Coordinates of C-alpha atoms and ligand atoms in Angstrom, one line a residue:
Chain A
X34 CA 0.0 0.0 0.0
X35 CA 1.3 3.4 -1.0
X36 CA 0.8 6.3 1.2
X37 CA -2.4 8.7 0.7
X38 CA -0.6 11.7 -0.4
X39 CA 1.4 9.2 -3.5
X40 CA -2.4 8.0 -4.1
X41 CA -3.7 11.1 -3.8
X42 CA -1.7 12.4 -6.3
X43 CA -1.6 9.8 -8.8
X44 CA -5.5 10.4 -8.9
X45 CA -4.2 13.8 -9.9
X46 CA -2.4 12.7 -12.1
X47 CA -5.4 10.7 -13.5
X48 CA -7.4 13.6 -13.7
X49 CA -5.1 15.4 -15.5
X50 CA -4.1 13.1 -18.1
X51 CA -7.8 12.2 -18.0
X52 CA -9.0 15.4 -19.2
X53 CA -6.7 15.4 -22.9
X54 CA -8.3 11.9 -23.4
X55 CA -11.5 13.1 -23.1
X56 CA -10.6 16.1 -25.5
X57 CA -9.2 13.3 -27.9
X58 CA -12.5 11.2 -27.3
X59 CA -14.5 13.9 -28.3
X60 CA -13.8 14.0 -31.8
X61 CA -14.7 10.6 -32.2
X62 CA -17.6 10.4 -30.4
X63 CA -18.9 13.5 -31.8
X64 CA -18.3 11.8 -35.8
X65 CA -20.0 8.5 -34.7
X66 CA -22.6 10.2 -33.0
X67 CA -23.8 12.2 -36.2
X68 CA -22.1 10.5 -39.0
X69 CA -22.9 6.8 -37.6
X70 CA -19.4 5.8 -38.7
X71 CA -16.1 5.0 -36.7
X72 CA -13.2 7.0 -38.1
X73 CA -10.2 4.8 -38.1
X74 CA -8.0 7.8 -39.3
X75 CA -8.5 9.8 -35.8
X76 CA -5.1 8.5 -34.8
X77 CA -3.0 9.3 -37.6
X78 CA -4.6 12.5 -37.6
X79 CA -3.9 13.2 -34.1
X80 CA -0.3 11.6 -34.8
X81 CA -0.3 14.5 -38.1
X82 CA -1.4 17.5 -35.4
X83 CA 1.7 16.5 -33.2
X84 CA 3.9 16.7 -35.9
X85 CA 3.1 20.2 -37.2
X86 CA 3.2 21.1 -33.2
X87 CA 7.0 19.7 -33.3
X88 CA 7.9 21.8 -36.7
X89 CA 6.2 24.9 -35.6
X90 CA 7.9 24.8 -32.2
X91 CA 11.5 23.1 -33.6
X92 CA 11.7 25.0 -36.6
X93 CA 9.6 28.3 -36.3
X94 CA 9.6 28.9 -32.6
X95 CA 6.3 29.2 -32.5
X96 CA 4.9 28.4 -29.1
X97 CA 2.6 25.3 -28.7
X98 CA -0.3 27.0 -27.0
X99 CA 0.4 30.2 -29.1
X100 CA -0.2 27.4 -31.9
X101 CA -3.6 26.7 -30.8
X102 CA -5.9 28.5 -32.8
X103 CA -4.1 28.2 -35.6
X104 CA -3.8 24.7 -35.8
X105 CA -7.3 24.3 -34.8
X106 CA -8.4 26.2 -37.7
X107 CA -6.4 24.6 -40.3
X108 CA -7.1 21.1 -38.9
X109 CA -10.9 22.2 -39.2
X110 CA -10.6 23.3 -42.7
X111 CA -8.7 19.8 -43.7
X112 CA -11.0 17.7 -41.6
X113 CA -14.0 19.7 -43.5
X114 CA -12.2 18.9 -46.9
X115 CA -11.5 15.3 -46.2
X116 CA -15.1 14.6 -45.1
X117 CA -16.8 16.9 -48.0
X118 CA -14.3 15.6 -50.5
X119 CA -12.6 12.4 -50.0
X120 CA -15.0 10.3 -47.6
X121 CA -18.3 11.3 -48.7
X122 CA -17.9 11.1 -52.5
X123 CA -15.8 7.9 -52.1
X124 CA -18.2 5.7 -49.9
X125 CA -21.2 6.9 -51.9
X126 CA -23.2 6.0 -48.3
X127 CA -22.1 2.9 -47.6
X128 CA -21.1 2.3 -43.9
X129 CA -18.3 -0.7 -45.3
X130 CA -17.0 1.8 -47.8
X131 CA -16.4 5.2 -45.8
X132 CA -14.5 2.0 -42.6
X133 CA -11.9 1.5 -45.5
X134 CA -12.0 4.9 -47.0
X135 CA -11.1 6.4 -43.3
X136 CA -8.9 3.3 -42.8
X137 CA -7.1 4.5 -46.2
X138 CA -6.0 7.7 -44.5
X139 CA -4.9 7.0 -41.9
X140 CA -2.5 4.5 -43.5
X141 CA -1.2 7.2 -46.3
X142 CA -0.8 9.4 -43.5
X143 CA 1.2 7.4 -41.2
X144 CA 3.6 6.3 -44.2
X145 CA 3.9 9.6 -45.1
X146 CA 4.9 10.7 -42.1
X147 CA 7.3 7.6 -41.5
X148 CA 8.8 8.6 -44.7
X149 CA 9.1 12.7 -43.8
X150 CA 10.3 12.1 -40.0
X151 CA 11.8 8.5 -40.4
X152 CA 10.7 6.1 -37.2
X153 CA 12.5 8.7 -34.1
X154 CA 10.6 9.8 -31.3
X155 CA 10.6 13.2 -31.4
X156 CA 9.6 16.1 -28.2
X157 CA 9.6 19.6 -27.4
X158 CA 12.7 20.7 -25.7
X159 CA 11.5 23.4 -23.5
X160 CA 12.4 23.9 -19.6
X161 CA 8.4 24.9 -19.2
X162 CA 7.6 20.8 -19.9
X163 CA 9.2 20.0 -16.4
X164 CA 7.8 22.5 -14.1
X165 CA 5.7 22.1 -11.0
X166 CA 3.2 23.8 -8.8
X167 CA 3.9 22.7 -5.1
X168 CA 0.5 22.2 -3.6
X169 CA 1.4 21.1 0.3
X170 CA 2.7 18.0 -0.3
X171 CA 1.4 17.3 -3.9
X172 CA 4.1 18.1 -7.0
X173 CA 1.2 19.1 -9.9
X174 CA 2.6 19.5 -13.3
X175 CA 2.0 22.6 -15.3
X176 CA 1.6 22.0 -18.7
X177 CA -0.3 19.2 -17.7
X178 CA -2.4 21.4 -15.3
X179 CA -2.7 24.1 -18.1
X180 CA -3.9 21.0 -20.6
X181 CA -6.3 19.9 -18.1
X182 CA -8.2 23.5 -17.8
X183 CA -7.8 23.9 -21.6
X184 CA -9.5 20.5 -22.7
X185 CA -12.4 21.1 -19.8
X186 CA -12.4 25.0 -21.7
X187 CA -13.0 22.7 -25.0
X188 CA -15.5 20.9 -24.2
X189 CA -17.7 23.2 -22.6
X190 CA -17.7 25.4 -26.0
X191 CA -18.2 22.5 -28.2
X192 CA -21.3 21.7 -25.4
X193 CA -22.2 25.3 -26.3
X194 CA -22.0 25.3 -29.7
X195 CA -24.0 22.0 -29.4
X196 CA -26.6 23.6 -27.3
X197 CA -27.0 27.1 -28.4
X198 CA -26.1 28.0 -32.0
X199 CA -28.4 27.2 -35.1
X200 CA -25.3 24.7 -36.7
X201 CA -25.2 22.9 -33.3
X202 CA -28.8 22.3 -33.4
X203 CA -27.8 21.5 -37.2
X204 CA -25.4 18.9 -35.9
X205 CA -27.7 17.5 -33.1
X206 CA -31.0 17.4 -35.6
X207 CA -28.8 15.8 -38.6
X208 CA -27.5 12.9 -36.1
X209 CA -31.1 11.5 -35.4
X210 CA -33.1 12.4 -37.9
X211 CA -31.3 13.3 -41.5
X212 CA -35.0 13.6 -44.0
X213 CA -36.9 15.9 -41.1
X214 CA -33.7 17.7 -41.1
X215 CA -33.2 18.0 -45.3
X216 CA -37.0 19.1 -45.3
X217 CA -35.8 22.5 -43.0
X218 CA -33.4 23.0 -45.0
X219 CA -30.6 21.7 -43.7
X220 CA -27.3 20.8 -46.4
X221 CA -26.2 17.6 -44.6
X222 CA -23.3 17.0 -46.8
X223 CA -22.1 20.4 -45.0
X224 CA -23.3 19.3 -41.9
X225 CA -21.0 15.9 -41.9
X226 CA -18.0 18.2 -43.3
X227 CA -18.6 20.5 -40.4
X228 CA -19.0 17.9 -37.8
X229 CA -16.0 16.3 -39.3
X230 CA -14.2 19.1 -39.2
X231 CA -14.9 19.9 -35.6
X232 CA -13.8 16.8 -34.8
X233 CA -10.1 17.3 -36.3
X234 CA -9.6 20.6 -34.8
X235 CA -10.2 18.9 -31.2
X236 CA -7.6 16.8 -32.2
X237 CA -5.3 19.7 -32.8
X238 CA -5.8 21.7 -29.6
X239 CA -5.2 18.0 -27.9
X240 CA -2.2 17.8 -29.9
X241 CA -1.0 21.4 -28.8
X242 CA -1.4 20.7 -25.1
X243 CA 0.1 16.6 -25.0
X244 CA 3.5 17.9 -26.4
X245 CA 5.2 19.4 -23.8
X246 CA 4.8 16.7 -21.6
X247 CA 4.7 14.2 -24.6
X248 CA 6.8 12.3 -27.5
X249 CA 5.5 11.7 -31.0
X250 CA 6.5 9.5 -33.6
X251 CA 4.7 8.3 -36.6
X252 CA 2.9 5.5 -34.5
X253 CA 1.6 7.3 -31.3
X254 CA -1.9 8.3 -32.1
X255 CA -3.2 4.8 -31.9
X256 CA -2.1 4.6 -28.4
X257 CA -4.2 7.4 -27.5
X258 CA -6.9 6.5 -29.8
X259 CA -7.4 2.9 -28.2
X260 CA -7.2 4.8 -25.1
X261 CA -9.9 7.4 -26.5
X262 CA -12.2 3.9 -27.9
X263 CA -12.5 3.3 -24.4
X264 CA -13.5 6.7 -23.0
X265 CA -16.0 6.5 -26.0
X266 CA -17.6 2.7 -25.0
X267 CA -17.2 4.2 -21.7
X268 CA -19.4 7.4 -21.9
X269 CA -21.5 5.9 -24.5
X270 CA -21.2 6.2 -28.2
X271 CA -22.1 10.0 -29.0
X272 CA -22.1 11.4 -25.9
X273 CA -20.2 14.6 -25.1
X274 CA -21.0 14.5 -21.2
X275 CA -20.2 10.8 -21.2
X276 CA -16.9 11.4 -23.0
X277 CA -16.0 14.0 -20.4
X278 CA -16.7 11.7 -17.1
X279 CA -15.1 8.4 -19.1
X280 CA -12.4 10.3 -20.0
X281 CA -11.2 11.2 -16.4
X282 CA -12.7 8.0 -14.9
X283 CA -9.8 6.3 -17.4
X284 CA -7.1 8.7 -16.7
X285 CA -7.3 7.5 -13.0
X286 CA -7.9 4.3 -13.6
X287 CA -4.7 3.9 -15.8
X288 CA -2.4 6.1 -13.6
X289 CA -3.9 4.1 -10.1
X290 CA -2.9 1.0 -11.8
X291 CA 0.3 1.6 -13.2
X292 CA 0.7 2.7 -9.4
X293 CA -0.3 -0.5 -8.1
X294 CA 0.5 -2.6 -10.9
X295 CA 3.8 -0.9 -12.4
X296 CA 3.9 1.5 -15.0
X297 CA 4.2 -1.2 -18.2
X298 CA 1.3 -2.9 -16.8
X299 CA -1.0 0.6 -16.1
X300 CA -2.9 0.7 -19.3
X301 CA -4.3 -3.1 -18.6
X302 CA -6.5 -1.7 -15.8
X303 CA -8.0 0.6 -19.2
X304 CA -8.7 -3.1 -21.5
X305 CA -10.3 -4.9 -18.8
X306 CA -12.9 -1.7 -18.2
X307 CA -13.0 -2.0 -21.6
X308 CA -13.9 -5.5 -22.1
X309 CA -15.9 -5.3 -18.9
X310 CA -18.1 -2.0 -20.3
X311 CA -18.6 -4.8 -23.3
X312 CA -19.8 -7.8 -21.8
X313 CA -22.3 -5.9 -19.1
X314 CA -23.2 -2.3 -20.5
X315 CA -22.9 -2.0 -24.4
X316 CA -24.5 1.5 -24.2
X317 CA -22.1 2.7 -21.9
X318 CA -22.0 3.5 -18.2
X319 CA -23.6 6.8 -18.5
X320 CA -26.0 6.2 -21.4
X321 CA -26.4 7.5 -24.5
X322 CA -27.2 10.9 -25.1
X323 CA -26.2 13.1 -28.3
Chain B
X67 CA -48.1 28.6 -58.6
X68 CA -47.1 25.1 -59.0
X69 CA -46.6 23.6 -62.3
X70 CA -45.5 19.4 -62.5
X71 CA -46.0 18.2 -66.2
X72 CA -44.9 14.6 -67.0
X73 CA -43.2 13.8 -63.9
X74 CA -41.0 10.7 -63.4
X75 CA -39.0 9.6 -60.8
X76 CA -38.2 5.9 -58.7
X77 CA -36.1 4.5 -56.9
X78 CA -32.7 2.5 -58.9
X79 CA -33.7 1.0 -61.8
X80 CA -38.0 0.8 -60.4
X81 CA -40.3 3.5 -61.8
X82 CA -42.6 4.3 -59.5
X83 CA -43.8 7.8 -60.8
X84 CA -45.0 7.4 -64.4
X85 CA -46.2 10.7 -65.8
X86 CA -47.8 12.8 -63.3
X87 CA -49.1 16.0 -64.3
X88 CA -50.5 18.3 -61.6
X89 CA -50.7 21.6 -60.8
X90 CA -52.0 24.4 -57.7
X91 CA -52.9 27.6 -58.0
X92 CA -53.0 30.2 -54.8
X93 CA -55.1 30.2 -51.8
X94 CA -56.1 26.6 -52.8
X95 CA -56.2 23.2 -51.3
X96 CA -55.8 20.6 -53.1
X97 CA -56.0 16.6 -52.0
X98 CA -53.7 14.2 -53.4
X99 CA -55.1 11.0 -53.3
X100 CA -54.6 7.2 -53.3
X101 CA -54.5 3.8 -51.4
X102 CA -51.2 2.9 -50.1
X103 CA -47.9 2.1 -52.3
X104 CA -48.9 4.6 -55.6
X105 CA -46.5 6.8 -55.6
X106 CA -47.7 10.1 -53.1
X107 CA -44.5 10.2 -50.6
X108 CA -42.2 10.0 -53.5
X109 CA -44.4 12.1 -55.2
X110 CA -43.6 14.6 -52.4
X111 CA -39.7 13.9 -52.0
X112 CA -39.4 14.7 -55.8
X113 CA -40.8 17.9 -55.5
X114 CA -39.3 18.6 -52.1
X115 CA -35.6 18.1 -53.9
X116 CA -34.4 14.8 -52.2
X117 CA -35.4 12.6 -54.6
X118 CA -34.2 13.4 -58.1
X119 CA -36.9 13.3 -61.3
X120 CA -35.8 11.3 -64.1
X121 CA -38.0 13.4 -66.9
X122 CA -40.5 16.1 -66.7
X123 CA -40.9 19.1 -65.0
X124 CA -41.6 21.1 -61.9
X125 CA -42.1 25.1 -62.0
X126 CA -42.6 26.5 -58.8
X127 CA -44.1 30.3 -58.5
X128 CA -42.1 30.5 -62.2
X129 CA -39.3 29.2 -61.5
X130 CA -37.8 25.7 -62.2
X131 CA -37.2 23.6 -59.7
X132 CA -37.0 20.3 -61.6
X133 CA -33.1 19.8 -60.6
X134 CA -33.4 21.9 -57.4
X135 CA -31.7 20.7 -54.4
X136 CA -33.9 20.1 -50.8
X137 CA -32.0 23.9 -49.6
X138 CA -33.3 25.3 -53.2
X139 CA -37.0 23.9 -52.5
X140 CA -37.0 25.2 -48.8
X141 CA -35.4 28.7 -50.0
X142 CA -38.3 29.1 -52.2
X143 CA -40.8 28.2 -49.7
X144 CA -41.5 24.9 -50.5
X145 CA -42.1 23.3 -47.5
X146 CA -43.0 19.8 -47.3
X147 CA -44.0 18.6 -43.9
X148 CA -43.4 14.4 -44.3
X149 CA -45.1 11.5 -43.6
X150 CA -44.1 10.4 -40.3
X151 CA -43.7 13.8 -39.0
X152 CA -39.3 13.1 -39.2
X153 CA -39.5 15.4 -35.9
X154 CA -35.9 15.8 -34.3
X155 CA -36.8 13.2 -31.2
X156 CA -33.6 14.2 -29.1
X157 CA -34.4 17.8 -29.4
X158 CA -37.1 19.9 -27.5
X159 CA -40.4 21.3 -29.0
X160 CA -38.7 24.9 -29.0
X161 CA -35.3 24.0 -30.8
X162 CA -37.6 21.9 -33.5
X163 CA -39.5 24.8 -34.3
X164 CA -36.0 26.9 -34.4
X165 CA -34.6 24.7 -36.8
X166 CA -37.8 25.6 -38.8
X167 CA -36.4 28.7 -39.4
X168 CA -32.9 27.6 -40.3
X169 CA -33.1 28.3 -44.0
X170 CA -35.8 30.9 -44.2
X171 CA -37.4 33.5 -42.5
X172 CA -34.8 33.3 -39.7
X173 CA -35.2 36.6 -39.0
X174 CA -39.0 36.7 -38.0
X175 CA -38.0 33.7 -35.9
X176 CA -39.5 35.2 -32.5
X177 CA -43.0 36.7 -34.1
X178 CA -43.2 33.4 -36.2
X179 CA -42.8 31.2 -32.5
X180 CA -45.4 33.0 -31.2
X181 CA -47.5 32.4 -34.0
X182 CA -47.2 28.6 -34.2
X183 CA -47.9 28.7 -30.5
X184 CA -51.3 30.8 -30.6
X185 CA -51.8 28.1 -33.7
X186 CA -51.2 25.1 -31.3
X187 CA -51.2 26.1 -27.4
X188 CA -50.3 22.9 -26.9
X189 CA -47.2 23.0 -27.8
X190 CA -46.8 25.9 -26.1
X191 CA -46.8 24.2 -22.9
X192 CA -44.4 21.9 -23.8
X193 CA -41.8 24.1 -24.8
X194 CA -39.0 22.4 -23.4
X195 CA -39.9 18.8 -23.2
X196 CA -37.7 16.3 -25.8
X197 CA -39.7 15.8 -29.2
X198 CA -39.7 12.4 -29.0
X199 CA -42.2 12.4 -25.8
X200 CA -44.8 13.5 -27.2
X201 CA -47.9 12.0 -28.0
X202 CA -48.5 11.1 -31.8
X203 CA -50.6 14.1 -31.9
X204 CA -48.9 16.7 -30.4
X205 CA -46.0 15.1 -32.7
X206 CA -48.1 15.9 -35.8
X207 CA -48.3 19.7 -34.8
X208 CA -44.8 20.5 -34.0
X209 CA -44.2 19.2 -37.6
X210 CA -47.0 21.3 -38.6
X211 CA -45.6 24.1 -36.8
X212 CA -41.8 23.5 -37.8
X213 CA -42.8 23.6 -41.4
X214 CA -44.7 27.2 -40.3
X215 CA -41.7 28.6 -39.1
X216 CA -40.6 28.6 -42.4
X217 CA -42.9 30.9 -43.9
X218 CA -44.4 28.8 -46.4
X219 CA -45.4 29.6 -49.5
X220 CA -46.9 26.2 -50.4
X221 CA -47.3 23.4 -47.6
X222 CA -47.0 20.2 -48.7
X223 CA -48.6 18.2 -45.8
X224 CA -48.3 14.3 -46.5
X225 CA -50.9 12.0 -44.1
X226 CA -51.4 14.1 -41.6
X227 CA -54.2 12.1 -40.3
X228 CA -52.1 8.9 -40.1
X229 CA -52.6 7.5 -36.3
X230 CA -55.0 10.1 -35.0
X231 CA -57.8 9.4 -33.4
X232 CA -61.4 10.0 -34.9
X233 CA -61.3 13.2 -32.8
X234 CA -58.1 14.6 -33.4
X235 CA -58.7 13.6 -37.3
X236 CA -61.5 16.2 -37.1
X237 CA -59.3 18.5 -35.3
X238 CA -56.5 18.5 -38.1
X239 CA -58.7 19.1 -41.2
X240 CA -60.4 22.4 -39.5
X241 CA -56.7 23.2 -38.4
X242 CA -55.6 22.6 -42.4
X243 CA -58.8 24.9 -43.5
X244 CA -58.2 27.5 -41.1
X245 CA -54.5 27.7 -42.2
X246 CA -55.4 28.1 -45.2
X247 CA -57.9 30.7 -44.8
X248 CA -55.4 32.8 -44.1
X249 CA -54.6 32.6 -47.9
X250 CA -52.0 29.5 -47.5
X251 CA -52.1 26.8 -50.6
X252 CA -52.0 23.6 -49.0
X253 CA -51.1 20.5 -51.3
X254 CA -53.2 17.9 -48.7
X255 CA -51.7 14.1 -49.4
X256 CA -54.1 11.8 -48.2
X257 CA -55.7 8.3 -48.0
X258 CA -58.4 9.3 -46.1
X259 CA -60.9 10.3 -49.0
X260 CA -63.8 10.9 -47.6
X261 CA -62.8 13.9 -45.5
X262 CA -60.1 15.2 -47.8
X263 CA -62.5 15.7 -50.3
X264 CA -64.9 17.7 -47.8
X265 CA -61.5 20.1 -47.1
X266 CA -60.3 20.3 -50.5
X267 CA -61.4 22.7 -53.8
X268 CA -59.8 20.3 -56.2
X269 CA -58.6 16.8 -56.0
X270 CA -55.8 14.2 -58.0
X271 CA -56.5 10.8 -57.8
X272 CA -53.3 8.5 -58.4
X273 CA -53.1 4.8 -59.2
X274 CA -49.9 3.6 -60.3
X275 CA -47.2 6.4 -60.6
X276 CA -49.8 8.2 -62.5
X277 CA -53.2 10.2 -62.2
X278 CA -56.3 8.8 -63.4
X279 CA -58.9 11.2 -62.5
X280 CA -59.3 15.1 -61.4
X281 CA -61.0 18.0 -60.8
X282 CA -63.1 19.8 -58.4
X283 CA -63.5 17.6 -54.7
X284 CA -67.6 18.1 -55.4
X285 CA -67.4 16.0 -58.8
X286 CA -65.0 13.6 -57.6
X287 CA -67.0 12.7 -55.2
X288 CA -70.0 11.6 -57.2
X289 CA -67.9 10.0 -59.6
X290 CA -68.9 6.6 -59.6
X291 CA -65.9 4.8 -60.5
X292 CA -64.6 6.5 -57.3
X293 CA -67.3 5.8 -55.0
X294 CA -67.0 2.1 -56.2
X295 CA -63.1 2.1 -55.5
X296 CA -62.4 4.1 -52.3
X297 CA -65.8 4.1 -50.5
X298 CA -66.9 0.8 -51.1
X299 CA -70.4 2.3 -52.6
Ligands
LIG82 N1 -36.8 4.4 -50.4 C1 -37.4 3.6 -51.2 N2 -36.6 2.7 -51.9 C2 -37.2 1.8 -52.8 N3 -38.5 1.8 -53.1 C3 -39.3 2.7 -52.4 C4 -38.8 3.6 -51.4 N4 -39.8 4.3 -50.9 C5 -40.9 3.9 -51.5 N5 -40.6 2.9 -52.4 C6 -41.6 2.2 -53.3 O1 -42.2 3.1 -54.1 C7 -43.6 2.9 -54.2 C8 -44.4 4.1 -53.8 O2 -44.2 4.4 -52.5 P1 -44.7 5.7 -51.8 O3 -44.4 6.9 -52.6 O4 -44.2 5.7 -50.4 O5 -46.3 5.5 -51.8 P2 -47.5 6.2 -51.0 O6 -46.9 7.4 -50.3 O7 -48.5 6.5 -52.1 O8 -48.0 5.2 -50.1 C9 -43.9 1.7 -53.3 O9 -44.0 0.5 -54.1 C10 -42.7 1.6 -52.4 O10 -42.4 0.3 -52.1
LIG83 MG1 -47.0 7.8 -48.4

């Protein structure tokens, strides 16, 4: 047994890391929730968004959270192309179709990026990614601390957005009921661009914030993306709320057990919720609600 | 105002609208009618713009809207209000009626929300409960009322008596004259004859993808051949 203030903050920890999973589970839920389909190219595209964090800050100096809206823009407008351009027209509304179509990407991407950056682990090398905030006895780490408030910031406007502006109602009208919402007027095509597009610019501000206390190379967004499936089972599939609370839930879970179980073995405490969520409550733990 | 001459359209490779020729003029209602399967809801996708016509043509207050999209139809104030109702179930009754206005008349949104309230109180006082809740009724007036949001200038309103009971069937074919005493035309799709005939000025009858028999509701409903097919006379 490990003394409460080492537990204590491990759940800390948790939280914190919890919060940039949620961030990255958003995106996905978000696209299965409207679009119906599981985007297998989240990962590389997550993997693409730390990239372009590492040039901009290795090459440009620019600063990773100055990065933020930038990136978040242009990872909008690609996510809107790729959706509007490549994934719609190519899988001509077949679920199988747009799996391999999204599958597709994220394979050109990864190879491209294998063949730009070669197979090193790259990270920010800035003093900022190793600083503290002593709280009594608990050592909290900033950029993690700052990526924590950022991703909850996130969320709450893309709940907002959701909740209060006539494309959010778009978005909410188009995921359950796509004729009733083409009879109002409604361009869905744009609507499933946008959505997609929302969902890559998550991506990038989660990309912006995991750097300084992260690595990439051209293989680490599945990592988080498995990670991210979870929070989504989790939460249930298309819920924003339920992404939020299963994204924390899993960042404790996986720092508590690589407490008690030793950091190789921490994400296995993730699977077996996982496979447990599964077997008992398909829908997820906190229902589903768009 | 609304012009369809030799209108086809189906689904693949099947034809399932075979020549229809129709029209409306303003401040009318007119019933569209036919037993189940003939062709009315694709009838009514067609000329909303989300099913594409093969041949023929569709001229809407002069303008074409043969290859219009389902934004085109809505921006000119066609507004079809489906079969079904196709409410948004996970929204409430005040964000349906919002979305109402997404393409047109957004900008009388407020006045218009008050209108479809004084329409239907009912709704009214179930402003914030999810869609989906509601009764099969109340359902049928919040499509109503989304489709009034948009400022129509032509409602197409398909079955709007499907699943009500005997009462609120009475209910919804004063509500469909009174709206369109207000000098609304009102394309009225129906199966139920007997009353759509009572509400409407003129009437299609369609068998097969194609009309076999129209003009004014008073002489379609002595026509024989009529009487012997739909009323069992
Ligand atoms: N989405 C569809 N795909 C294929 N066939 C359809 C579709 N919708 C309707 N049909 C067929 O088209 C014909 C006419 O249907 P419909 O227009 O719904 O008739 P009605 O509204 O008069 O009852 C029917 O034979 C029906 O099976
Ligand atoms: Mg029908």
């Amino acid at each position: 047994m490990y003394s409460l203030d080492i537990t204590l903050e491990a759940v800390l920890n948790g939280l914190l890391t919890g919060a940039v999973y949620a961030l990255i589970a958003l995106g996905l839920t978000l696209v299965y929730g409207v679009l119906h389909i599981i985007n297998f190219a989240h990962g590389a595209l997550l993997t693409t968004a730390m990239f372009a964090v590492w040039v901009a800050y290795t090459f440009l100096g620019i600063d990773n959270y100055v990065l933020i809206p930038f990136l978040a823009v242009i990872f909008y407008a690609l996510g809107y192309a790729l959706q509007r351009f490549v994934i719609g027209p190519a899988s001509h509304g077949d679920d199988g179709n747009i799996l391999l179509v999204t599958l597709g990407i994220s394979i050109v991407l990864e190879n491209a990026l294998l063949a730009i950056f070669r197979s090193d682990t790259r990270s920010l090398t800035s003093d900022f990614s190793f600083e503290v905030l002593e709280v009594g006895p608990l050592l909290i780490s900033k950029p993690r601390l700052i990526g924590f408030a950022a991703a909850l910031v996130v969320t709450l406007l893309l709940w907002l957005v959701l909740a209060r502006t006539d494309t959010g109602k778009a978005i909410r009208a188009v995921a359950k009921e796509k004729l009733g919402a083409s009879l109002v007027g409604i361009d869905v095509r744009h609507i499933y661009a946008v959505t997609f597009g929302i969902g890559c610019a998550t991506l990038a501000v989660a990309a912006c914030l995991l750097m300084p206390t992260f690595y990439v190379n051209p293989r680490v967004g599945g990592a988080f993306v498995l990670v991210a499936f979870t929070v989504v089972v989790l939460g249930g599939m298309g819920s924003i709320p339920g992404a939020l609370a299963g994204g924390l839930f899993i960042g404790v879970v996986e720092s508590l057990s690589g407490l008690y179980l030793g950091e190789s073995l921490g994400q296995i405490g993730i699977f077996l919720i996982f496979i447990l969520v599964l077997l008992f409550r398909p829908t997820g733990l906190f229902g589903a609600r768009a | 105002m609304l012009e369809i001459k030799g209108l086809r359209a189906g689904y693949g490779g099947v034809e399932v609208l075979r020549g229809i020729d129709l029209s409306i003029k303003s401040g009318e209602i007119v019933a569209v009618l036919g037993s189940n399967g003939v062709g009315k809801t694709t009838l009514n996708k067609v000329l909303s713009g989300v099913l594409p016509a093969s041949a023929g043509e569709i001229v809407f207050e002069g303008r074409s809207l043969t290859r219009a999209s389902a934004v085109d139809a809505v921006e000119a104030g066609l507004i079809h209000v489906p079969e079904g109702r196709k409410i948004f179930p996970n929204m409430s009754v005040r964000e349906n009626l919002e979305l109402g206005s997404y393409r047109r008349a957004s900008k009388n949104r407020a006045s218009n929300l008050e209108r479809v309230f004084n329409i239907f109180p009912r709704l009214r006082e179930r402003t914030d409960q999810a869609a989906g809740t509601l009764s099969g009724g109340e359902q049928q007036m919040l499509a109503i009322g989304r489709g009034m949001m948009a400022e129509p200038r032509l409602l197409i309103l398909d079955e709007p008596s499907l699943g009500l009971s005997p009462l609120l069937v009475e209910e919804m074919f004063t509500l469909i004259q009174s709206l369109n005493a207000e000098g609304l035309p009102i394309m009225l799709v129906e199966q139920n004859v007997v009353q759509s005939l009572e509400t409407a000025s003129r009437a299609y009858i369609v068998e097969n993808g194609a009309v076999t028999l129209s003009g004014p509701a008073e002489t379609i409903r002595n026509d024989p051949e009529l009487k012997r097919a739909y009323l069992g006379l």
